[in-house]
């Protein structure tokens, strides 16, 4: 069964302490991998799309990378305002919808 | 760009009432719209997919007669929860996409529905 697994479930970082979030997928025919940020009580906010292994995208303190079976969201020198749930979603060939992981809840402590 | 507006953001109503939620793409034409349901600390569960002018495609286990979806234009989709009961209380989020399957989905800010 195709699935998307994110780890860790929760992560607490000190401000400035860099780390990475993982998204593993077991789908065939990857059409795209998407990262979103979700704040409490809000809808997901689009961050990045990655289409092929080796691709990288950056936005401020965030950098997303993709291999054939997983993606990493690297957070460099995080700030408290980076605290949120980060969701990974995958679309595979033939599917119209996204398959979401359960997310990583990131807390950055001042 | 790519703003999706969802209304209302919060609604409380009595059991047996029908509730309509609107989802609008403000600065793009949404060829496909999606409706999700999210439980606390869980990920998004897809309820249905709709293309403008076509009937919605519902996911397995989602009652078509309970959750009515209308995608009448390229900028508007509505979800009506008919004869709502407490178990329908949840966070409902819409999403819209323009163009092909490779394009990202953009999400509204969700509607918190509470049925008393």
PDB file of C-alpha atoms in Angstrom:
ATOM      1  CA  UNK A   1       0.000   0.000   0.000  1.00  0.00           C
ATOM      2  CA  UNK A   2       1.293   3.421  -0.899  1.00  0.00           C
ATOM      3  CA  UNK A   3       2.016   5.548   2.119  1.00  0.00           C
ATOM      4  CA  UNK A   4       3.848   8.623   3.301  1.00  0.00           C
ATOM      5  CA  UNK A   5       5.670   8.549   6.637  1.00  0.00           C
ATOM      6  CA  UNK A   6       7.042  11.572   8.419  1.00  0.00           C
ATOM      7  CA  UNK A   7       9.506  11.601  11.266  1.00  0.00           C
ATOM      8  CA  UNK A   8       9.873  12.638  13.953  1.00  0.00           C
ATOM      9  CA  UNK A   9       6.273  13.207  15.047  1.00  0.00           C
ATOM     10  CA  UNK A  10       7.382  16.106  17.195  1.00  0.00           C
ATOM     11  CA  UNK A  11      10.610  18.063  17.452  1.00  0.00           C
ATOM     12  CA  UNK A  12      11.690  20.693  19.958  1.00  0.00           C
ATOM     13  CA  UNK A  13      14.637  22.880  19.036  1.00  0.00           C
ATOM     14  CA  UNK A  14      16.388  25.744  20.694  1.00  0.00           C
ATOM     15  CA  UNK A  15      16.426  28.910  18.642  1.00  0.00           C
ATOM     16  CA  UNK A  16      19.375  28.667  16.263  1.00  0.00           C
ATOM     17  CA  UNK A  17      19.641  24.868  16.527  1.00  0.00           C
ATOM     18  CA  UNK A  18      19.507  23.491  12.972  1.00  0.00           C
ATOM     19  CA  UNK A  19      17.841  20.163  12.206  1.00  0.00           C
ATOM     20  CA  UNK A  20      16.057  18.129   9.525  1.00  0.00           C
ATOM     21  CA  UNK A  21      12.613  16.645   9.099  1.00  0.00           C
ATOM     22  CA  UNK A  22      12.135  13.447   7.127  1.00  0.00           C
ATOM     23  CA  UNK A  23       9.451  12.331   4.710  1.00  0.00           C
ATOM     24  CA  UNK A  24       9.643   8.772   3.407  1.00  0.00           C
ATOM     25  CA  UNK A  25       7.337   7.524   0.705  1.00  0.00           C
ATOM     26  CA  UNK A  26       6.634   4.113  -0.731  1.00  0.00           C
ATOM     27  CA  UNK A  27       4.928   5.070  -3.909  1.00  0.00           C
ATOM     28  CA  UNK A  28       5.744   4.104  -7.435  1.00  0.00           C
ATOM     29  CA  UNK A  29       5.660   6.639 -10.222  1.00  0.00           C
ATOM     30  CA  UNK A  30       6.238   9.757  -8.145  1.00  0.00           C
ATOM     31  CA  UNK A  31       4.662  12.740  -9.825  1.00  0.00           C
ATOM     32  CA  UNK A  32       5.653  15.286  -7.234  1.00  0.00           C
ATOM     33  CA  UNK A  33       6.440  15.736  -3.544  1.00  0.00           C
ATOM     34  CA  UNK A  34       5.038  18.765  -1.767  1.00  0.00           C
ATOM     35  CA  UNK A  35       5.920  20.397   1.550  1.00  0.00           C
ATOM     36  CA  UNK A  36       3.415  22.473   3.468  1.00  0.00           C
ATOM     37  CA  UNK A  37       3.437  24.384   6.731  1.00  0.00           C
ATOM     38  CA  UNK A  38       0.317  24.364   8.890  1.00  0.00           C
ATOM     39  CA  UNK A  39      -0.278  26.669  11.831  1.00  0.00           C
ATOM     40  CA  UNK A  40      -2.901  25.759  14.468  1.00  0.00           C
ATOM     41  CA  UNK A  41      -6.431  26.415  13.264  1.00  0.00           C
ATOM     42  CA  UNK A  42      -5.267  27.272   9.740  1.00  0.00           C
ATOM     43  CA  UNK A  43      -5.039  25.526   6.424  1.00  0.00           C
ATOM     44  CA  UNK A  44      -1.718  24.284   5.053  1.00  0.00           C
ATOM     45  CA  UNK A  45       0.516  26.855   3.414  1.00  0.00           C
ATOM     46  CA  UNK A  46       2.426  25.714   0.341  1.00  0.00           C
ATOM     47  CA  UNK A  47       6.212  25.741   0.664  1.00  0.00           C
ATOM     48  CA  UNK A  48       7.894  23.635  -2.022  1.00  0.00           C
ATOM     49  CA  UNK A  49       7.383  21.162  -4.827  1.00  0.00           C
ATOM     50  CA  UNK A  50      10.083  18.637  -5.753  1.00  0.00           C
ATOM     51  CA  UNK A  51       9.773  16.494  -8.853  1.00  0.00           C
ATOM     52  CA  UNK A  52      12.917  14.435  -9.273  1.00  0.00           C
ATOM     53  CA  UNK A  53      15.730  12.919  -7.208  1.00  0.00           C
ATOM     54  CA  UNK A  54      18.541  15.343  -6.611  1.00  0.00           C
ATOM     55  CA  UNK A  55      16.321  18.394  -6.780  1.00  0.00           C
ATOM     56  CA  UNK A  56      16.624  21.053  -4.061  1.00  0.00           C
ATOM     57  CA  UNK A  57      14.536  24.108  -3.228  1.00  0.00           C
ATOM     58  CA  UNK A  58      15.240  26.870  -0.707  1.00  0.00           C
ATOM     59  CA  UNK A  59      13.184  29.541   0.997  1.00  0.00           C
ATOM     60  CA  UNK A  60      14.647  31.636   3.789  1.00  0.00           C
ATOM     61  CA  UNK A  61      15.725  29.197   6.531  1.00  0.00           C
ATOM     62  CA  UNK A  62      14.159  26.172   4.825  1.00  0.00           C
ATOM     63  CA  UNK A  63      15.702  23.862   2.279  1.00  0.00           C
ATOM     64  CA  UNK A  64      13.972  20.817   0.810  1.00  0.00           C
ATOM     65  CA  UNK A  65      15.804  17.941  -0.850  1.00  0.00           C
ATOM     66  CA  UNK A  66      14.601  14.795  -2.605  1.00  0.00           C
ATOM     67  CA  UNK A  67      16.014  11.318  -3.148  1.00  0.00           C
ATOM     68  CA  UNK A  68      14.350   8.323  -4.766  1.00  0.00           C
ATOM     69  CA  UNK A  69      12.624   7.300  -1.543  1.00  0.00           C
ATOM     70  CA  UNK A  70      12.632  10.260   0.829  1.00  0.00           C
ATOM     71  CA  UNK A  71      12.716  13.978   1.214  1.00  0.00           C
ATOM     72  CA  UNK A  72      14.282  16.125   3.877  1.00  0.00           C
ATOM     73  CA  UNK A  73      13.245  19.553   5.058  1.00  0.00           C
ATOM     74  CA  UNK A  74      16.318  21.202   6.529  1.00  0.00           C
ATOM     75  CA  UNK A  75      15.789  24.094   8.924  1.00  0.00           C
ATOM     76  CA  UNK A  76      18.832  26.290   9.450  1.00  0.00           C
ATOM     77  CA  UNK A  77      19.072  28.467  12.567  1.00  0.00           C
ATOM     78  CA  UNK A  78      15.339  28.292  13.271  1.00  0.00           C
ATOM     79  CA  UNK A  79      13.410  31.052  14.985  1.00  0.00           C
ATOM     80  CA  UNK A  80      10.322  30.753  17.222  1.00  0.00           C
ATOM     81  CA  UNK A  81       8.139  31.859  14.316  1.00  0.00           C
ATOM     82  CA  UNK A  82       9.143  28.686  12.477  1.00  0.00           C
ATOM     83  CA  UNK A  83       7.104  26.701  15.011  1.00  0.00           C
ATOM     84  CA  UNK A  84       4.334  24.884  13.125  1.00  0.00           C
ATOM     85  CA  UNK A  85       3.363  21.477  11.792  1.00  0.00           C
ATOM     86  CA  UNK A  86       5.182  20.614   8.591  1.00  0.00           C
ATOM     87  CA  UNK A  87       3.299  18.331   6.236  1.00  0.00           C
ATOM     88  CA  UNK A  88       4.669  16.281   3.386  1.00  0.00           C
ATOM     89  CA  UNK A  89       2.410  15.132   0.554  1.00  0.00           C
ATOM     90  CA  UNK A  90       3.008  12.963  -2.487  1.00  0.00           C
ATOM     91  CA  UNK A  91       1.222  12.719  -5.803  1.00  0.00           C
ATOM     92  CA  UNK A  92       1.875   9.708  -7.953  1.00  0.00           C
ATOM     93  CA  UNK A  93       1.132   8.950 -11.580  1.00  0.00           C
ATOM     94  CA  UNK A  94      -2.531   8.321 -12.260  1.00  0.00           C
ATOM     95  CA  UNK A  95      -3.787   9.952  -9.077  1.00  0.00           C
ATOM     96  CA  UNK A  96      -5.549  13.282  -8.947  1.00  0.00           C
ATOM     97  CA  UNK A  97      -5.074  13.828  -5.243  1.00  0.00           C
ATOM     98  CA  UNK A  98      -2.264  14.155  -2.716  1.00  0.00           C
ATOM     99  CA  UNK A  99      -1.345  11.561  -0.105  1.00  0.00           C
ATOM    100  CA  UNK A 100      -0.440  13.347   3.122  1.00  0.00           C
ATOM    101  CA  UNK A 101       1.848  12.286   5.909  1.00  0.00           C
ATOM    102  CA  UNK A 102       0.815  12.900   9.511  1.00  0.00           C
ATOM    103  CA  UNK A 103       3.227  15.776   9.884  1.00  0.00           C
ATOM    104  CA  UNK A 104       6.031  16.861  12.187  1.00  0.00           C
ATOM    105  CA  UNK A 105       5.126  19.322  14.945  1.00  0.00           C
ATOM    106  CA  UNK A 106       8.067  21.656  15.301  1.00  0.00           C
ATOM    107  CA  UNK A 107       8.511  23.843  18.366  1.00  0.00           C
ATOM    108  CA  UNK A 108      11.357  26.354  18.444  1.00  0.00           C
ATOM    109  CA  UNK A 109      12.136  27.619  21.923  1.00  0.00           C
ATOM    110  CA  UNK A 110      13.542  31.140  22.338  1.00  0.00           C
TER     111      UNK A 110
ATOM    112  CA  UNK B   1      -0.749  34.892  -5.456  1.00  0.00           C
ATOM    113  CA  UNK B   2      -2.746  31.624  -5.275  1.00  0.00           C
ATOM    114  CA  UNK B   3      -5.083  32.693  -2.492  1.00  0.00           C
ATOM    115  CA  UNK B   4      -7.951  30.450  -1.467  1.00  0.00           C
ATOM    116  CA  UNK B   5     -10.650  31.953   0.707  1.00  0.00           C
ATOM    117  CA  UNK B   6     -12.915  29.770   2.821  1.00  0.00           C
ATOM    118  CA  UNK B   7     -16.032  30.964   4.613  1.00  0.00           C
ATOM    119  CA  UNK B   8     -17.184  30.775   7.320  1.00  0.00           C
ATOM    120  CA  UNK B   9     -14.137  30.147   9.463  1.00  0.00           C
ATOM    121  CA  UNK B  10     -16.218  28.941  12.386  1.00  0.00           C
ATOM    122  CA  UNK B  11     -19.807  27.807  12.770  1.00  0.00           C
ATOM    123  CA  UNK B  12     -21.842  26.373  15.622  1.00  0.00           C
ATOM    124  CA  UNK B  13     -25.293  25.000  14.945  1.00  0.00           C
ATOM    125  CA  UNK B  14     -27.907  22.639  16.275  1.00  0.00           C
ATOM    126  CA  UNK B  15     -28.165  18.995  15.340  1.00  0.00           C
ATOM    127  CA  UNK B  16     -30.272  18.466  12.242  1.00  0.00           C
ATOM    128  CA  UNK B  17     -29.261  21.748  10.624  1.00  0.00           C
ATOM    129  CA  UNK B  18     -27.659  21.908   7.198  1.00  0.00           C
ATOM    130  CA  UNK B  19     -24.477  23.958   6.904  1.00  0.00           C
ATOM    131  CA  UNK B  20     -22.921  25.363   3.744  1.00  0.00           C
ATOM    132  CA  UNK B  21     -19.210  26.134   3.473  1.00  0.00           C
ATOM    133  CA  UNK B  22     -17.845  28.208   0.587  1.00  0.00           C
ATOM    134  CA  UNK B  23     -14.427  27.961  -0.996  1.00  0.00           C
ATOM    135  CA  UNK B  24     -13.217  30.571  -3.464  1.00  0.00           C
ATOM    136  CA  UNK B  25     -10.016  30.908  -5.442  1.00  0.00           C
ATOM    137  CA  UNK B  26      -9.406  34.653  -5.411  1.00  0.00           C
ATOM    138  CA  UNK B  27      -6.657  35.198  -7.964  1.00  0.00           C
ATOM    139  CA  UNK B  28      -6.661  32.093 -10.135  1.00  0.00           C
ATOM    140  CA  UNK B  29      -9.073  29.743 -11.843  1.00  0.00           C
ATOM    141  CA  UNK B  30      -9.362  26.440 -10.046  1.00  0.00           C
ATOM    142  CA  UNK B  31      -9.882  23.585 -12.461  1.00  0.00           C
ATOM    143  CA  UNK B  32      -9.975  21.153  -9.579  1.00  0.00           C
ATOM    144  CA  UNK B  33     -11.060  21.616  -5.995  1.00  0.00           C
ATOM    145  CA  UNK B  34     -10.714  19.275  -3.066  1.00  0.00           C
ATOM    146  CA  UNK B  35     -12.446  18.970   0.289  1.00  0.00           C
ATOM    147  CA  UNK B  36     -10.642  17.584   3.309  1.00  0.00           C
ATOM    148  CA  UNK B  37     -11.529  16.804   6.872  1.00  0.00           C
ATOM    149  CA  UNK B  38      -8.972  17.010   9.662  1.00  0.00           C
ATOM    150  CA  UNK B  39      -9.240  15.638  13.191  1.00  0.00           C
ATOM    151  CA  UNK B  40      -7.108  17.029  16.036  1.00  0.00           C
ATOM    152  CA  UNK B  41      -3.428  16.214  15.655  1.00  0.00           C
ATOM    153  CA  UNK B  42      -4.114  14.130  12.573  1.00  0.00           C
ATOM    154  CA  UNK B  43      -3.371  14.710   8.949  1.00  0.00           C
ATOM    155  CA  UNK B  44      -5.801  15.683   6.230  1.00  0.00           C
ATOM    156  CA  UNK B  45      -8.343  13.128   5.061  1.00  0.00           C
ATOM    157  CA  UNK B  46      -9.561  13.645   1.513  1.00  0.00           C
ATOM    158  CA  UNK B  47     -13.341  13.618   1.255  1.00  0.00           C
ATOM    159  CA  UNK B  48     -13.961  14.433  -2.389  1.00  0.00           C
ATOM    160  CA  UNK B  49     -12.532  15.907  -5.559  1.00  0.00           C
ATOM    161  CA  UNK B  50     -14.473  18.083  -7.957  1.00  0.00           C
ATOM    162  CA  UNK B  51     -13.865  19.567 -11.372  1.00  0.00           C
ATOM    163  CA  UNK B  52     -15.764  22.614 -12.523  1.00  0.00           C
ATOM    164  CA  UNK B  53     -19.094  21.672 -14.026  1.00  0.00           C
ATOM    165  CA  UNK B  54     -18.767  17.995 -13.140  1.00  0.00           C
ATOM    166  CA  UNK B  55     -20.061  15.823 -10.340  1.00  0.00           C
ATOM    167  CA  UNK B  56     -17.716  15.363  -7.422  1.00  0.00           C
ATOM    168  CA  UNK B  57     -15.788  12.148  -6.929  1.00  0.00           C
ATOM    169  CA  UNK B  58     -16.123  10.972  -3.349  1.00  0.00           C
ATOM    170  CA  UNK B  59     -13.615   8.914  -1.419  1.00  0.00           C
ATOM    171  CA  UNK B  60     -14.641   5.546  -0.070  1.00  0.00           C
ATOM    172  CA  UNK B  61     -16.671   5.859   3.093  1.00  0.00           C
ATOM    173  CA  UNK B  62     -17.791   9.443   2.463  1.00  0.00           C
ATOM    174  CA  UNK B  63     -21.560   9.733   2.095  1.00  0.00           C
ATOM    175  CA  UNK B  64     -22.542  11.625  -1.036  1.00  0.00           C
ATOM    176  CA  UNK B  65     -25.972  12.525   0.304  1.00  0.00           C
ATOM    177  CA  UNK B  66     -24.526  13.784   3.558  1.00  0.00           C
ATOM    178  CA  UNK B  67     -21.773  15.939   2.063  1.00  0.00           C
ATOM    179  CA  UNK B  68     -23.079  17.727  -1.019  1.00  0.00           C
ATOM    180  CA  UNK B  69     -20.431  19.343  -3.185  1.00  0.00           C
ATOM    181  CA  UNK B  70     -21.089  21.851  -5.912  1.00  0.00           C
ATOM    182  CA  UNK B  71     -18.347  23.250  -8.148  1.00  0.00           C
ATOM    183  CA  UNK B  72     -20.398  25.601 -10.272  1.00  0.00           C
ATOM    184  CA  UNK B  73     -17.626  27.888 -11.489  1.00  0.00           C
ATOM    185  CA  UNK B  74     -13.858  28.009 -11.832  1.00  0.00           C
ATOM    186  CA  UNK B  75     -13.596  30.076  -8.665  1.00  0.00           C
ATOM    187  CA  UNK B  76     -16.236  28.654  -6.345  1.00  0.00           C
ATOM    188  CA  UNK B  77     -16.973  25.324  -4.708  1.00  0.00           C
ATOM    189  CA  UNK B  78     -19.389  24.685  -1.876  1.00  0.00           C
ATOM    190  CA  UNK B  79     -19.690  21.882   0.641  1.00  0.00           C
ATOM    191  CA  UNK B  80     -23.052  21.422   2.314  1.00  0.00           C
ATOM    192  CA  UNK B  81     -23.231  19.187   5.359  1.00  0.00           C
ATOM    193  CA  UNK B  82     -26.848  18.068   5.380  1.00  0.00           C
ATOM    194  CA  UNK B  83     -28.730  17.254   8.574  1.00  0.00           C
ATOM    195  CA  UNK B  84     -25.542  17.640  10.575  1.00  0.00           C
ATOM    196  CA  UNK B  85     -25.021  15.623  13.759  1.00  0.00           C
ATOM    197  CA  UNK B  86     -22.391  15.924  16.516  1.00  0.00           C
ATOM    198  CA  UNK B  87     -20.200  13.304  14.848  1.00  0.00           C
ATOM    199  CA  UNK B  88     -19.885  15.648  11.854  1.00  0.00           C
ATOM    200  CA  UNK B  89     -18.093  18.168  14.047  1.00  0.00           C
ATOM    201  CA  UNK B  90     -14.638  18.640  12.605  1.00  0.00           C
ATOM    202  CA  UNK B  91     -12.246  20.978  10.802  1.00  0.00           C
ATOM    203  CA  UNK B  92     -13.080  21.116   7.090  1.00  0.00           C
ATOM    204  CA  UNK B  93     -10.497  22.465   4.647  1.00  0.00           C
ATOM    205  CA  UNK B  94     -10.849  23.152   0.949  1.00  0.00           C
ATOM    206  CA  UNK B  95      -8.074  23.188  -1.575  1.00  0.00           C
ATOM    207  CA  UNK B  96      -7.793  24.357  -5.162  1.00  0.00           C
ATOM    208  CA  UNK B  97      -5.467  23.658  -8.020  1.00  0.00           C
ATOM    209  CA  UNK B  98      -5.082  25.256 -11.407  1.00  0.00           C
ATOM    210  CA  UNK B  99      -3.513  23.562 -14.372  1.00  0.00           C
ATOM    211  CA  UNK B 100      -2.027  20.092 -14.459  1.00  0.00           C
ATOM    212  CA  UNK B 101      -1.383  17.434 -11.860  1.00  0.00           C
ATOM    213  CA  UNK B 102       2.139  18.732 -11.250  1.00  0.00           C
ATOM    214  CA  UNK B 103       0.830  22.001  -9.864  1.00  0.00           C
ATOM    215  CA  UNK B 104       0.574  22.444  -6.092  1.00  0.00           C
ATOM    216  CA  UNK B 105      -2.722  22.584  -4.268  1.00  0.00           C
ATOM    217  CA  UNK B 106      -3.456  25.769  -2.360  1.00  0.00           C
ATOM    218  CA  UNK B 107      -5.529  25.581   0.778  1.00  0.00           C
ATOM    219  CA  UNK B 108      -8.120  27.714   2.478  1.00  0.00           C
ATOM    220  CA  UNK B 109      -7.877  28.456   6.192  1.00  0.00           C
ATOM    221  CA  UNK B 110     -10.498  25.885   7.095  1.00  0.00           C
ATOM    222  CA  UNK B 111     -13.898  25.894   8.761  1.00  0.00           C
ATOM    223  CA  UNK B 112     -14.340  24.741  12.323  1.00  0.00           C
ATOM    224  CA  UNK B 113     -17.771  23.096  12.471  1.00  0.00           C
ATOM    225  CA  UNK B 114     -19.333  22.341  15.850  1.00  0.00           C
ATOM    226  CA  UNK B 115     -22.703  20.585  16.006  1.00  0.00           C
ATOM    227  CA  UNK B 116     -24.500  20.758  19.326  1.00  0.00           C
TER     228      UNK B 116
END
